[in-house]
């Protein structure tokens, strides 16, 4: 199974205050099943080279491979890889069937050494500003085990003053430390657990070797909450991307318009509400895909049960699994006591709406597919199969066939979801609905703002109809909200419209009103025919059904396809 690079970009991570860490997921057979773009960049590897292959193609360090093989938690392995100093955390999940590797760069450091050994304190690597930037507790001794450097984090963690330890033999002031053993054996020690009061931390110790001679050793201690906080950060800040479990707000009465294409969409949606089959809703951004999903839910037999919506593009993929499936107590360090229900479990009896499904990683696609097929799932870190009774609806503005060809979307998941396909037409495909929608939004915002509702002049309305509305109904609504706040008179005139609309329609304003209306009529007829063909297909049998639905003969349909320039 191939997995794509993560869809969460660095800028998106920064906006959510989640660092752009590299993520690698390895399965039970030590096969790499996922890595994101940050991991590729940090390690200098190509995803298509290591995906579906042994993890040895990523790491050749035996100590790292042992950590992966052990399937035990390990936080803060410091390694020089690809000319960079990196920190790696190993987190087993799902009863140790998989292990997630989080890769974090130590910024401002370049490292190259043919023997892959950490170099002496005299090297540029060990400049004090680098130690301070790590955020970890650092102590360095020379070959006689005399303390030559400690940073502020170390003194805070150990509750000791610098002057009480600097320049003194380490064993006199810290008799339980592990550095003497590292100096004696010239071998590093990893993942040594310690606890001071309520603070649990782990320590790594490395020999400092230069030209084959031991020069000293370095002790690096880390609070294991560093990684735990990354997971909990999203758990505490689940914003609009994960909507509160509850009733859907919208019904079919909230679908505004009279166009043939919208009516066809609503007819299919109403039929979908009468059964319990999965639904895939496709359409451009801003067309109202979730509104359709909520209307179907509210008209279905599941209306009295939860409607749970989650935006698969807005939630970092590294954390989406926990949000969907929940986790057991002890699934990872800091996991909520007693475990946590996921959104799928909370939606039992109701509907799960996966918005922007095209942005979900292949790893999660496989797990969602299993829930759809078996109606059971396991929490992260759990072994118990939990039965669930949910209906799945999904939406996307992407071409899923193209993603399937690019091996970024599972074909079997597509057919599981696409039992009832629904296409939501773009606003430019139903221009006859623009006046109705404009009037509806004028009344809505006038009522909310307790302001008189202005009218729209015929010329301004004609310009609005000409405008292609790339943001669809959402853009139209925002435009009306802007106008009702800005316009002081009783009529919205062309000069009141936003500049982008005037500029986009300027070249089209020369035609007469009658010719323009004829153009719009032809465009509406063209869109209605295209909608019928999308519904019934373009085969001969599909065209015959489309013609029947349109109330015309098959020969008339062929003539109209030719007249309207529709190529099938």
C-alpha angles and dihedrals in degrees: 000000000000122000126201128227112277117279091217108098126206092252091052091051091051092049089055092044089244113129119242094249125170115249128199124176120201124190131219091279093054090253119146106239099168142017130164131223093262091057090051091051097044094047097035094234135130117239094220089057098054105027114108089010135104115285087239085082087066102038128028094176106112092210092057092046089052090053090053092046092050091056090210127132115268125174128199110007105179113212139162107232131161091359091303136101108240137182116216128196122194116206121179115212139182099028089315094298088126137021126210117212115202114199120200125182124227097226124227095024129112117188131186124164126152092217093045090234125141107251130229127290088252089067124096088250093073099052109144095239089061092054092050091049092056093072089218133113108263130189127172128193130186124236090278089056092248114148110250101166141014127170129220093259090058094052091048094048095046094036092231134128120244093233090056093060111023114102093009131111105268095224091060094058102025107027095170097058123119101220096095088060091050091051092049097047098030085221126120123242120216136199099004106172121222136171129203111184106309094339115102116196142161129225135209122191126196134187115237106225128182124179089348094303126113111243101172142296139263129220118204119187125186135188105238089220089078091086094031089059091057090059095041093046091073093038090060097039102047098149132169091323089075107042123210116268109253146094122329112249103208132075134182088272088069092062102097122199146072103220121127093237093054092046090053090051091049092048091055091045092052090052089049089055091059093061137042100237124129118264132211114198117196130185144110123295113281097023095113104259094154090047088058090049093051092047090053091049094049092050093047134085088259094063094112092053130074125292108206120189126186129177106226092196097051097050115075106252091227089065102031093091093061091047092052101039104022123218141258124241109276094019086132136350108293095016111158114275109255091017128261133264117237126223093260091056092047090052093058109148092014141065134296113205114198106196118198091013089170089073095057116112120248091244092061092039089063092051094047089050090057092051090050093049101039103022089224133101143171127234117239106277093014135113100194118102108229116203117221136181109210138140117225125219122174137185137195141169091206131094101253093189089060091048089051090053089050090050091241096116129043114246092209091054090050092057092044091055099035096067089118110023117201123187117200109206121231116248091248087059091059106036091158087072094058096083091048093048092045091053091047093052092045090056092043096052094037089056094045093049095039090233131136110267110241122214126236119242116235091245093051090047091050090053090049090051091051093051112095096221100216088188090051121203092347090058092047091051092050090048092053090047089053093048096048089053096044104038113084099181131072096257132053107227129193092259089060093061119101114270094243090062094048093048094047094050098038094096092050100052096086097079123093121257093245095052090046093053090049089053090050092050091052091047091051091050090048092051092048091053092046090051091053091049091049089053100045102025134241099269118110090260091047092051090050090054091046091052091050091050090050092048095240136109122262091248091052089051090054090050092051092048088056095043094048094044095242110160117200 
